[in-house]
Every structure is written in C-alpha cells, then in structure tokens.
Short mmCIF file of C-alpha atoms and ligand atoms in Angstrom, two decimals:
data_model
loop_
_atom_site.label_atom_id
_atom_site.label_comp_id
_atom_site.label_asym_id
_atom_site.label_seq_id
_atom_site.Cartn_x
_atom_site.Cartn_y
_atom_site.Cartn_z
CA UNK A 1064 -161.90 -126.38 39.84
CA UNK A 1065 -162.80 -123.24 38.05
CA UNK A 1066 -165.92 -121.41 39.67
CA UNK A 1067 -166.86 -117.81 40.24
CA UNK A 1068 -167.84 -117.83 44.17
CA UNK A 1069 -165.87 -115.18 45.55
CA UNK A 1070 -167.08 -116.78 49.01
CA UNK A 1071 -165.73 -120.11 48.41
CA UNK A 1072 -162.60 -118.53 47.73
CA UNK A 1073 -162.78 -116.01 50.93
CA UNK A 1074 -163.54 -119.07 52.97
CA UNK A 1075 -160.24 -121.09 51.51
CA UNK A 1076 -158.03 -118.04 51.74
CA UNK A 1077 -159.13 -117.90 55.10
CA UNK A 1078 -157.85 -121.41 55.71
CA UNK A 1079 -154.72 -120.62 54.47
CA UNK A 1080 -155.45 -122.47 51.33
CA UNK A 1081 -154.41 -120.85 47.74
CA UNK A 1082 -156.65 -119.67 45.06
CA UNK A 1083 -156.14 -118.05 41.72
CA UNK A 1084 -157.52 -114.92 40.75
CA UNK A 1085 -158.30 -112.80 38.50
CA UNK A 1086 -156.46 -109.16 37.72
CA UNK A 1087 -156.58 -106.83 34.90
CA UNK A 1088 -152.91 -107.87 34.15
CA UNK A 1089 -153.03 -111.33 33.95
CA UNK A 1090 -154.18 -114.44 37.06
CA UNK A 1091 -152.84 -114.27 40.32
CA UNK A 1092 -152.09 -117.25 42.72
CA UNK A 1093 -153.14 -115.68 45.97
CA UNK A 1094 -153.08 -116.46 49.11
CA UNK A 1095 -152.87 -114.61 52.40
CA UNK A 1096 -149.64 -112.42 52.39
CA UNK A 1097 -149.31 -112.15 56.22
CA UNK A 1098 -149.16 -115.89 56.55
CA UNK A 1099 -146.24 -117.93 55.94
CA UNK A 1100 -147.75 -120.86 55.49
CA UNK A 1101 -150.00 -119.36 52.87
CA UNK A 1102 -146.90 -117.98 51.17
CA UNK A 1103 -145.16 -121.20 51.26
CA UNK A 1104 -147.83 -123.12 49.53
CA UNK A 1105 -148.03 -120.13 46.62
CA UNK A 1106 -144.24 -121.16 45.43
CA UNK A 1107 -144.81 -124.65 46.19
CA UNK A 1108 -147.56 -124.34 43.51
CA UNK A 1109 -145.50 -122.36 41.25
CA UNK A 1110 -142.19 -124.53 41.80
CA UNK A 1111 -140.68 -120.98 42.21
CA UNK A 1112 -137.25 -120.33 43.78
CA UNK A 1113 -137.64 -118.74 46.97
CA UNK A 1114 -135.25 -115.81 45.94
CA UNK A 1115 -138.39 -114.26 44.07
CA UNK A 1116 -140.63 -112.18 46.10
CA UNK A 1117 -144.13 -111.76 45.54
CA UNK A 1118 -146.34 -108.97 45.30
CA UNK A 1119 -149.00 -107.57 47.89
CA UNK A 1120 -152.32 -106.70 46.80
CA UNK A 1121 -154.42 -104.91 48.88
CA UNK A 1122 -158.08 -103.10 48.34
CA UNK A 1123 -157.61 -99.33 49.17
CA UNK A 1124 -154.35 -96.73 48.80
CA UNK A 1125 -155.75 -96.25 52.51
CA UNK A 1126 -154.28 -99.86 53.61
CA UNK A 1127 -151.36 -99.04 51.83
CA UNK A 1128 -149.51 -97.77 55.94
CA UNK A 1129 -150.40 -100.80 57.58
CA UNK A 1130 -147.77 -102.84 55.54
CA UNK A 1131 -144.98 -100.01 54.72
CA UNK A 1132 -142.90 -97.63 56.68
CA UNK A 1133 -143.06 -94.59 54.87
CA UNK A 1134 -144.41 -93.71 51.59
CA UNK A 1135 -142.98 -90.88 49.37
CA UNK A 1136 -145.36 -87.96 48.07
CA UNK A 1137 -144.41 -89.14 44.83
CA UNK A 1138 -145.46 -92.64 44.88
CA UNK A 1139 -148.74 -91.31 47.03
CA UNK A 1140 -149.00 -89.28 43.29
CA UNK A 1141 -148.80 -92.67 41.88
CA UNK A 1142 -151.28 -94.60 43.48
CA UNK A 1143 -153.75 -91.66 43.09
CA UNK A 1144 -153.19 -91.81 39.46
CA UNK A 1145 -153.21 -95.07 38.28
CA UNK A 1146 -154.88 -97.15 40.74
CA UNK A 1147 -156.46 -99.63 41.12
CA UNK A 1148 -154.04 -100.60 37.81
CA UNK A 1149 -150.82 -101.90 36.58
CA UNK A 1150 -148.87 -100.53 38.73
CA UNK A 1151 -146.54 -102.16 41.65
CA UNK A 1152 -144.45 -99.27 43.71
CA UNK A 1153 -141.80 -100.93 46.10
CA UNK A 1154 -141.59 -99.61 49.30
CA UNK A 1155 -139.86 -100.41 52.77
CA UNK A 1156 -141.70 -103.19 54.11
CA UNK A 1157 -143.19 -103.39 57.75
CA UNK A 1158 -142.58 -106.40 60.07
CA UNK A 1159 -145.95 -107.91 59.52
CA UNK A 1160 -145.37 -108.55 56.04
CA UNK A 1161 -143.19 -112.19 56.64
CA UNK A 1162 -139.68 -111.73 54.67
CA UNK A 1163 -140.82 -115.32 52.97
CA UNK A 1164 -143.41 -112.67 51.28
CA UNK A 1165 -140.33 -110.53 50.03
CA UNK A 1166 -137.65 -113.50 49.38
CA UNK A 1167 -136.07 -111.46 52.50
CA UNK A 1168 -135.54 -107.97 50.81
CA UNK A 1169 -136.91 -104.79 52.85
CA UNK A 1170 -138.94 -103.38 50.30
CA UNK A 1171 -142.18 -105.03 49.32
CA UNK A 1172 -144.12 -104.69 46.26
CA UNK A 1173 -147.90 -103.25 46.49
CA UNK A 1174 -150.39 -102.48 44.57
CA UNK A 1175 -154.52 -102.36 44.03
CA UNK A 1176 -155.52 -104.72 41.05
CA UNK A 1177 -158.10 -103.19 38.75
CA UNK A 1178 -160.31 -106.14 38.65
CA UNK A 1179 -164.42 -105.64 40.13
CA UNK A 1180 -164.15 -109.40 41.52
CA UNK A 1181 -160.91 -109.45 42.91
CA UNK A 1182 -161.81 -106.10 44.69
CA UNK A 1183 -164.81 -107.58 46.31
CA UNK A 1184 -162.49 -110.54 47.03
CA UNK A 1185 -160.05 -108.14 49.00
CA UNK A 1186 -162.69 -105.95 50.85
CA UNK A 1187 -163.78 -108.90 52.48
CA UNK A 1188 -160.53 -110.47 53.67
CA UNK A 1189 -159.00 -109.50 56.95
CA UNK A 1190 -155.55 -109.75 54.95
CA UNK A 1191 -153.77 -108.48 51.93
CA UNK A 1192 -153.14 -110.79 49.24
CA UNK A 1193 -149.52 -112.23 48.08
CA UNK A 1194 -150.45 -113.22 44.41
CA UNK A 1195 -147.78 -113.94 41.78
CA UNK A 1196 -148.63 -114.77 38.34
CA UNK A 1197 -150.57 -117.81 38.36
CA UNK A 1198 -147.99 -119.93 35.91
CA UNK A 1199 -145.44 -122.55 36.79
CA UNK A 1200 -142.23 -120.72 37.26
CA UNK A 1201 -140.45 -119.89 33.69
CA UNK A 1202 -143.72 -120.43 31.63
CA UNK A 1203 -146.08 -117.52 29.57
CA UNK A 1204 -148.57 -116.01 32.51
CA UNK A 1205 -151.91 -116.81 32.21
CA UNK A 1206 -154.83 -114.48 31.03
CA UNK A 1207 -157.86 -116.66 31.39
CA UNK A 1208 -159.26 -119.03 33.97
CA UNK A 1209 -158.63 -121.88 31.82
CA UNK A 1210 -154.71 -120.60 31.11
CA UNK A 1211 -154.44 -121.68 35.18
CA UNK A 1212 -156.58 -124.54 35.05
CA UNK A 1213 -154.70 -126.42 32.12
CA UNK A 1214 -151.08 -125.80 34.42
CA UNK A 1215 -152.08 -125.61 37.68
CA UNK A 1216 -155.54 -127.10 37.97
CA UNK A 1217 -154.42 -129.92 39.91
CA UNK A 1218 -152.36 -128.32 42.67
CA UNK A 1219 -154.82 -125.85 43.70
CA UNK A 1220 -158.21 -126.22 45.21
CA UNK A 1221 -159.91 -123.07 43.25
CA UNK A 1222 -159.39 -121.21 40.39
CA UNK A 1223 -161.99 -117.79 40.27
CA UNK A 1224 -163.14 -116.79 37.23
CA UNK A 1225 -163.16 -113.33 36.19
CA UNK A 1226 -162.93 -113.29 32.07
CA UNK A 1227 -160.04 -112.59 29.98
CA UNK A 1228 -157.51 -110.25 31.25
CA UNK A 1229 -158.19 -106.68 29.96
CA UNK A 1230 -154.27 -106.01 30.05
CA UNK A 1231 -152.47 -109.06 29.26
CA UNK A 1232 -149.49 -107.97 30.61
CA UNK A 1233 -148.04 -107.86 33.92
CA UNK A 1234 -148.02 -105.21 36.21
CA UNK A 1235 -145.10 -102.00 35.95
CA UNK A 1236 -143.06 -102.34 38.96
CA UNK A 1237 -141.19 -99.08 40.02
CA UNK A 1238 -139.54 -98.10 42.72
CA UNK A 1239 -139.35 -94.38 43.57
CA UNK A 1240 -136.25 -92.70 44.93
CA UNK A 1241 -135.97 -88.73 45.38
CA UNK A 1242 -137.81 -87.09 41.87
CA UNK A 1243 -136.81 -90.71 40.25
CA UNK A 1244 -138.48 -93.27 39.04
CA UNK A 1245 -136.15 -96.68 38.70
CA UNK A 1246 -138.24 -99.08 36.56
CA UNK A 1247 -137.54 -102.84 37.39
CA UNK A 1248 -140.08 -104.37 35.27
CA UNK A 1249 -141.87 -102.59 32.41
CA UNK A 1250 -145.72 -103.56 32.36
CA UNK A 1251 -149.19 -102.35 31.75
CA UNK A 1252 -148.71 -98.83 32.72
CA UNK A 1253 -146.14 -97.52 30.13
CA UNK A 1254 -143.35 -94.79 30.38
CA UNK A 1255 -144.68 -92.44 28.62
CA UNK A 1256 -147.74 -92.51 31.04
CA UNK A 1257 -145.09 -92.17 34.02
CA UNK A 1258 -143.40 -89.22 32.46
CA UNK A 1259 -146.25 -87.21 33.45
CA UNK A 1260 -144.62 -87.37 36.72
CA UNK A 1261 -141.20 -86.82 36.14
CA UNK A 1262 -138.59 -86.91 33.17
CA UNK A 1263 -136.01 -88.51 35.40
CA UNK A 1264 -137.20 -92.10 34.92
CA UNK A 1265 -134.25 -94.65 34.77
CA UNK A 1266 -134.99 -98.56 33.24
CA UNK A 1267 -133.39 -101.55 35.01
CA UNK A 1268 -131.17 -103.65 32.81
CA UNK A 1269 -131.88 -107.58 32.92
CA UNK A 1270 -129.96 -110.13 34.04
CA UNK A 1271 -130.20 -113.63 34.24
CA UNK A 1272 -127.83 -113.89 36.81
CA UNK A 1273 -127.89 -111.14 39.48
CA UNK A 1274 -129.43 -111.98 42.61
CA UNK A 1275 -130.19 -108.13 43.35
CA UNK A 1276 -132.72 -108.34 40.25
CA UNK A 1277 -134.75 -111.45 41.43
CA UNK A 1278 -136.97 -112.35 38.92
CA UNK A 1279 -136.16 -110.34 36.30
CA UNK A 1280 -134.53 -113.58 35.06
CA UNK A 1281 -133.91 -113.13 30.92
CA UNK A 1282 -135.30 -116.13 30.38
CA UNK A 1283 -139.03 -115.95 31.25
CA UNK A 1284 -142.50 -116.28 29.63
CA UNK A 1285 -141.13 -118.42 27.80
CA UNK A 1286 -143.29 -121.41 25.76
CA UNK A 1287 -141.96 -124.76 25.14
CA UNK A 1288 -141.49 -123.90 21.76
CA UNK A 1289 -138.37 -122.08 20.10
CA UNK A 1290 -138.86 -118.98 19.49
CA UNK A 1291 -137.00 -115.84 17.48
CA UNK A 1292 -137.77 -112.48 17.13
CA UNK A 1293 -136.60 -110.30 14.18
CA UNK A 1294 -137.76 -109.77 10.38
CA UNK A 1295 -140.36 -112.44 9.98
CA UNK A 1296 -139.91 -112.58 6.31
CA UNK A 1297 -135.94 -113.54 6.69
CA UNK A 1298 -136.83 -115.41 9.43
CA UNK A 1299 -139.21 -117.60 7.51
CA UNK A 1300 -136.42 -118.05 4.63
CA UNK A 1301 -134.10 -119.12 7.39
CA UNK A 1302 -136.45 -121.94 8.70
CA UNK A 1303 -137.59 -123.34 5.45
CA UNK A 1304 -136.75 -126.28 5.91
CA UNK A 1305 -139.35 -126.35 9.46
CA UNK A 1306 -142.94 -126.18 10.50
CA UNK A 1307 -143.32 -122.72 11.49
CA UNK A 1308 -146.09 -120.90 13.45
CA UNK A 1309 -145.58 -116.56 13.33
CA UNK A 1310 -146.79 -114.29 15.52
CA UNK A 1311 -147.41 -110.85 14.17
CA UNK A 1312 -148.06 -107.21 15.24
CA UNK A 1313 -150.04 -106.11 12.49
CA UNK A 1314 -149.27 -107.41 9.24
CA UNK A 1315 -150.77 -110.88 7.56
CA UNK A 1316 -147.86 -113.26 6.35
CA UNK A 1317 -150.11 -115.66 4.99
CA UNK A 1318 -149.33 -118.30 6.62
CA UNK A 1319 -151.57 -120.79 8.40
CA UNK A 1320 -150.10 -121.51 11.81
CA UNK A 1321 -150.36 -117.26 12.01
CA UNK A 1322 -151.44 -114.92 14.97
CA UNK A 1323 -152.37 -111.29 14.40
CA UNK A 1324 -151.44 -109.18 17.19
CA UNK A 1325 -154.02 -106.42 16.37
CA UNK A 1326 -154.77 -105.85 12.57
CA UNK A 1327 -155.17 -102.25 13.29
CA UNK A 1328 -151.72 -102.01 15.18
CA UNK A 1329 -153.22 -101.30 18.46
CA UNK A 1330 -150.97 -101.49 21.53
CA UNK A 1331 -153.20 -102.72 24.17
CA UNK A 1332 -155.20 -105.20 22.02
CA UNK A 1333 -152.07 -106.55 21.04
CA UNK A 1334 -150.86 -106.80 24.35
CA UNK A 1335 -154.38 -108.34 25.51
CA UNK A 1336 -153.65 -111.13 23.05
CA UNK A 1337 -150.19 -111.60 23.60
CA UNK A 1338 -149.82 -114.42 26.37
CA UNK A 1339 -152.93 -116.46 24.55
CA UNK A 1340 -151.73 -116.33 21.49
CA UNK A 1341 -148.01 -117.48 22.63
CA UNK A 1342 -149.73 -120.46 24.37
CA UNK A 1343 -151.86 -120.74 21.05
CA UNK A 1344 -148.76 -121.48 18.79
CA UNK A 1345 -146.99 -123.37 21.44
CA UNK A 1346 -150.15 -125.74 21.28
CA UNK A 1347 -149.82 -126.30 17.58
CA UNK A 1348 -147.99 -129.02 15.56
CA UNK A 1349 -145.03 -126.61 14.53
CA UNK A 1350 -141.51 -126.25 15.58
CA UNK A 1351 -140.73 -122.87 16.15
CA UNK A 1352 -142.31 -119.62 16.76
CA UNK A 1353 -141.61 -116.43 14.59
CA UNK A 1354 -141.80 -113.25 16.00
CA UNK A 1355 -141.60 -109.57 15.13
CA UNK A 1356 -140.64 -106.73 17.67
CA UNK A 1357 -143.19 -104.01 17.89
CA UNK A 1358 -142.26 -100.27 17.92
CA UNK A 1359 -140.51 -99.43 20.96
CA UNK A 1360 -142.80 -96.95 22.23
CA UNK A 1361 -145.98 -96.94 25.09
CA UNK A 1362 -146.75 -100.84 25.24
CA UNK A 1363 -144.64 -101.77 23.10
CA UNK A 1364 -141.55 -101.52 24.83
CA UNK A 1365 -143.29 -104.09 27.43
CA UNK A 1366 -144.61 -106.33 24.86
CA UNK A 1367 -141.17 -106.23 23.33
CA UNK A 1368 -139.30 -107.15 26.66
CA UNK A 1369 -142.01 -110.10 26.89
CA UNK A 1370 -140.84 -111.22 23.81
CA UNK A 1371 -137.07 -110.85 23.81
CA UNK A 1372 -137.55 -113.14 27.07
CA UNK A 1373 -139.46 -115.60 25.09
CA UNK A 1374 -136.72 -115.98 23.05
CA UNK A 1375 -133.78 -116.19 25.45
CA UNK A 1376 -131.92 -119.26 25.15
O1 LIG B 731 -149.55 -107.83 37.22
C1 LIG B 731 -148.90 -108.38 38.10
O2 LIG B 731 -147.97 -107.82 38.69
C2 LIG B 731 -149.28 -109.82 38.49
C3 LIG B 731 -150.68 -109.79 39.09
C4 LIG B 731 -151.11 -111.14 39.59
O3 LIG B 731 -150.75 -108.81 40.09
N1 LIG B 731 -148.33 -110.37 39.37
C5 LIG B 731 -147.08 -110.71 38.95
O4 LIG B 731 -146.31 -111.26 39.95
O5 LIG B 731 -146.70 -110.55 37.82
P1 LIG B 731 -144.98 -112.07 39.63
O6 LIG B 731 -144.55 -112.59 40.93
O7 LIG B 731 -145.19 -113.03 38.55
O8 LIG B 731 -143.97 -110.95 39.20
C6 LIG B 731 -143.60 -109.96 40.14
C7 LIG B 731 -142.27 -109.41 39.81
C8 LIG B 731 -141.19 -110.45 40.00
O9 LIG B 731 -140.30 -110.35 38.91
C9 LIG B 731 -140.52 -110.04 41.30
O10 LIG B 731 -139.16 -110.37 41.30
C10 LIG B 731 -140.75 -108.54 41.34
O11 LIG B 731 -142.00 -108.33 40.72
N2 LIG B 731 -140.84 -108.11 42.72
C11 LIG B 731 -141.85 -108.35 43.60
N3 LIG B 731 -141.55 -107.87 44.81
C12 LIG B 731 -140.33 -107.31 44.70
C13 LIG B 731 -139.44 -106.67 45.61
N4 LIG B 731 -139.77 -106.51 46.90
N5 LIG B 731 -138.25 -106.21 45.16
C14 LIG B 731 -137.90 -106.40 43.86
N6 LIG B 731 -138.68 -107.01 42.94
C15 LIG B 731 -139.87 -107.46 43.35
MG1 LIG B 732 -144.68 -113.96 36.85
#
C-alpha cells in the first residue's frame, strides 16, 4: 500500500515491521537497524544474501557516536559538507548495531538521507534506520513509490511516498583512512566534489566474486532485458536483425523505443532519469537495450558504472 503517513509508518517501524522510504538517492526498505528481527525481514523482502550489509540512516551528524567508535576529523569534514546527501562513510561499528546489520564486518555504513519526509520519519524514531535499496536483489533500484510497489508491493505492509528521487542514483560510499579516501561505490556525490578534500582518493575495483567487496557484485541493476553499452550507431547495425529499445545521453537516434538521458547533456538530470528509464525499456516489447557510456567525469563516472553493471553477463 502506497500512502504518505509518516505516522503509520513510525507506528509499523516501531513494531518491527518494514516500510519503504523515500531518499534523495533512490527508495529505501527500512526498518529498525538495532533490531534483528527488523533486519531479518529487510533481506527476506529483498531475497538478498546475507553477506551484504546494509546501510544506517540516522537524522543528525550528532547521532552519528552512538553507533561508531571513533570518527576521523576527516570524515567529521565530510558529514559537515555534504550532509544530509549522498554520501555513506564506513566507520568501526559499535556493539549495538547487530552484525546481521553489517553481514558481520566491523565497519558500518552511515549516513543522513537528504529527503524532508524521511527526516521527519527519523526524528521521531527512537532508532536509526537499516534501509537498502528498496529492489529485489540484482534488479534496477527504484526512484518512485510506484518503482517499489510494482516489485515489492506485496511483501511489505507500507510503501511512503515522497516523489521522484531528486538523485537517481545511489549513495557514494567511502571509507576514510589517514588523508585517503578509498571509494567502494561511486554515487551521487562525485569525485571531483570529494577532491575538495584531498587529492589522495583511491577507487575500488569490482568484483563479482570477492567476498571482501560484498555487494559490489558486477552484475547489478540489472533489467531483465539484454543490454550493451558502446557506439549506439554500430550497435544498432549489429542488432538489425532485433527489436531494439536505446537509451541515450544526449543525442536523438530516431528511433521509437528511445530514451533521452537529458537533451541538454546534463549530468544529474540524466542520472535522475536513469533507473526509470531502464525499467521503461525493460517494460517495452523489444529485445535488447542499447546503451551509450557518458563522459567519464562528475556523474558520469557513476552513471557509467550503473551501466557497465547493467550489462554484465
Ligand atoms: O543511496 C543509498 O545508499 C540507498 C538509500 C536507500 O540510502 N541505499 C542503498 O543501499 O543503496 P544498498 O544496500 O542497496 O547498497 C549499499 C551498498 C552495498 O553495496 C553494500 O555492500 C555497501 O553499500 N555497504 C554497506 N555497508 C557496508 C559495509 N559495512 N562495508 C562495506 N560495504 C558496505
Ligand atoms: Mg542496492
């Protein structure tokens, strides 16, 4: 059921119960992140492996010591920068957060979502929230109410509406080590905007194998649907012989199963449109998506990840 009472909500998080929310980055199935029976039913939802921790979302940088050991002056720098936002700092977990929270690792992932509902949502809860994407495990996240409805609808008791996604993309999760920044997933707050802080910024390599990398499995976000990324124009030679759908940065191919990423080449409309748009073509009576990289700068070396995942086989 898709509603907008942040008190029905408030009273089912309360009851352990799970409910998806709404973030500037994309929905979040929440539920309370001290609890382990809370935590249970959020991958039970999500049919995700228990090997892939979840992320903490709390309402203030102030609650930020009740749930880590010690925080670095640099990630303080951080957190005074860019949140509430798209960012997720890992830091040594305290024994109240359960290890089913963190898939057992020591470090757990924090950070303030930018969203006005889903801070009025926290502020009232005597708990932080554990809220991964709100998508079946392996499919494209969801950016609207109705994205969770249509996949999860059924398995949870309340979805809360809070509009479209402003981001579109996930959250940036860092860790921060010394005057380093190790990147582990790029998201909505891009490199560039980190090198503010300091030049010495290294970017995790994927894997779809290595357990010390949970969830940065290659293939992810991905929709039912083939897809390839590369020149759309050879691409479209190549697949003649299909029904194809193309989803574009900028340019118009002139085709009809088409989706324009932002016609004037903006980075964060195009990643605002990015997950809809996937499930868009996915929807349509084609048989494989074509895709173009964007440049590999600001959001567009997210978007780009996002899509290179898409297309893992
Ligand atoms: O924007 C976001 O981050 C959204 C919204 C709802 O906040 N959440 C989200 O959660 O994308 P999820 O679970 O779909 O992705 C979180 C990623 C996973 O790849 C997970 O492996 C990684 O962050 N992660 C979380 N906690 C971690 C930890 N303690 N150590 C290493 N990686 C962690
Ligand atoms: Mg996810």
């Amino acid at each position: 059921m898709i509603g907008t009472e942040i008190e029905k909500a408030r009273a089912l998080l309360l009851q352990d119960e799970v409910v998806a929310i709404p973030t500037e980055t994309v929905y979040g199935l929440a539920g309370n992140a001290l609890s382990e029976k809370a935590v249970s039913k959020i991958f039970e939802a999500k049919n995700r492996p228990h090997f892939d921790p979840l992320i903490v979302h709390v309402s203030g940088i102030s609650e930020v010591s009740k749930y880590v050991e010690e925080v670095p002056q640099m990630a303080y720098d951080l957190m005074g920068r860019f949140w509430p936002g798209a960012l997720t700092i890992l830091l040594p977990k305290k024994s109240c957060i359960p290890d089913l929270t963190t898939s057992g690792l020591k470090e757990v992932g924090i950070r303030i979502p930018n969203h006005p509902i889903t801070l009025e949502l926290l502020r009232s809860l005597p708990f932080p929230l554990a809220a991964p994407s709100a998508n079946p495990f392996g499919y494209i996240s969801p950016t609207s109410a109705q994205h969770v409805a249509d996949q999860l609808g059924e398995k949870i008791p309340y979805v809360l509406n809070g509009g479209n996604c402003s981001v579109g993309i996930e959250s940036t999760v860092l860790r921060v080590q010394h005057n380093e920044i190790e990147i582990l997933r790029l998201g909505g707050i891009s490199v560039e905007a980190l090198q503010h802080f300091t030049s010495n910024i290294h970017i995790q390599q994927h894997s779809s194998s290595s357990p010390a990398a949970p969830g940065m499995l290659t293939s992810h976000y991905a929709p039912r649907k083939p897809v390839y990324v590369g020149n759309i124009r050879e691409l479209m030679h190549d697949f003649v012989s299909q029904k194809i759908g193309v989803l574009s940065f900028k340019e118009d191919y002139k085709i009809e199963a088409q989706r324009i990423l932002s016609k004037n080449g903006s980075f964060t409309e195009a990643a605002a449109n990015l997950f809809a748009f996937l499930r868009e073509l996915d929807q349509l009576d084609i048989d494989v998506i074509l895709a173009e990289f964007l440049p590999n700068e600001n959001l567009g070396r997210a978007i780009n990840d996002k899509l290179k995942r898409a297309s893992a086989k």
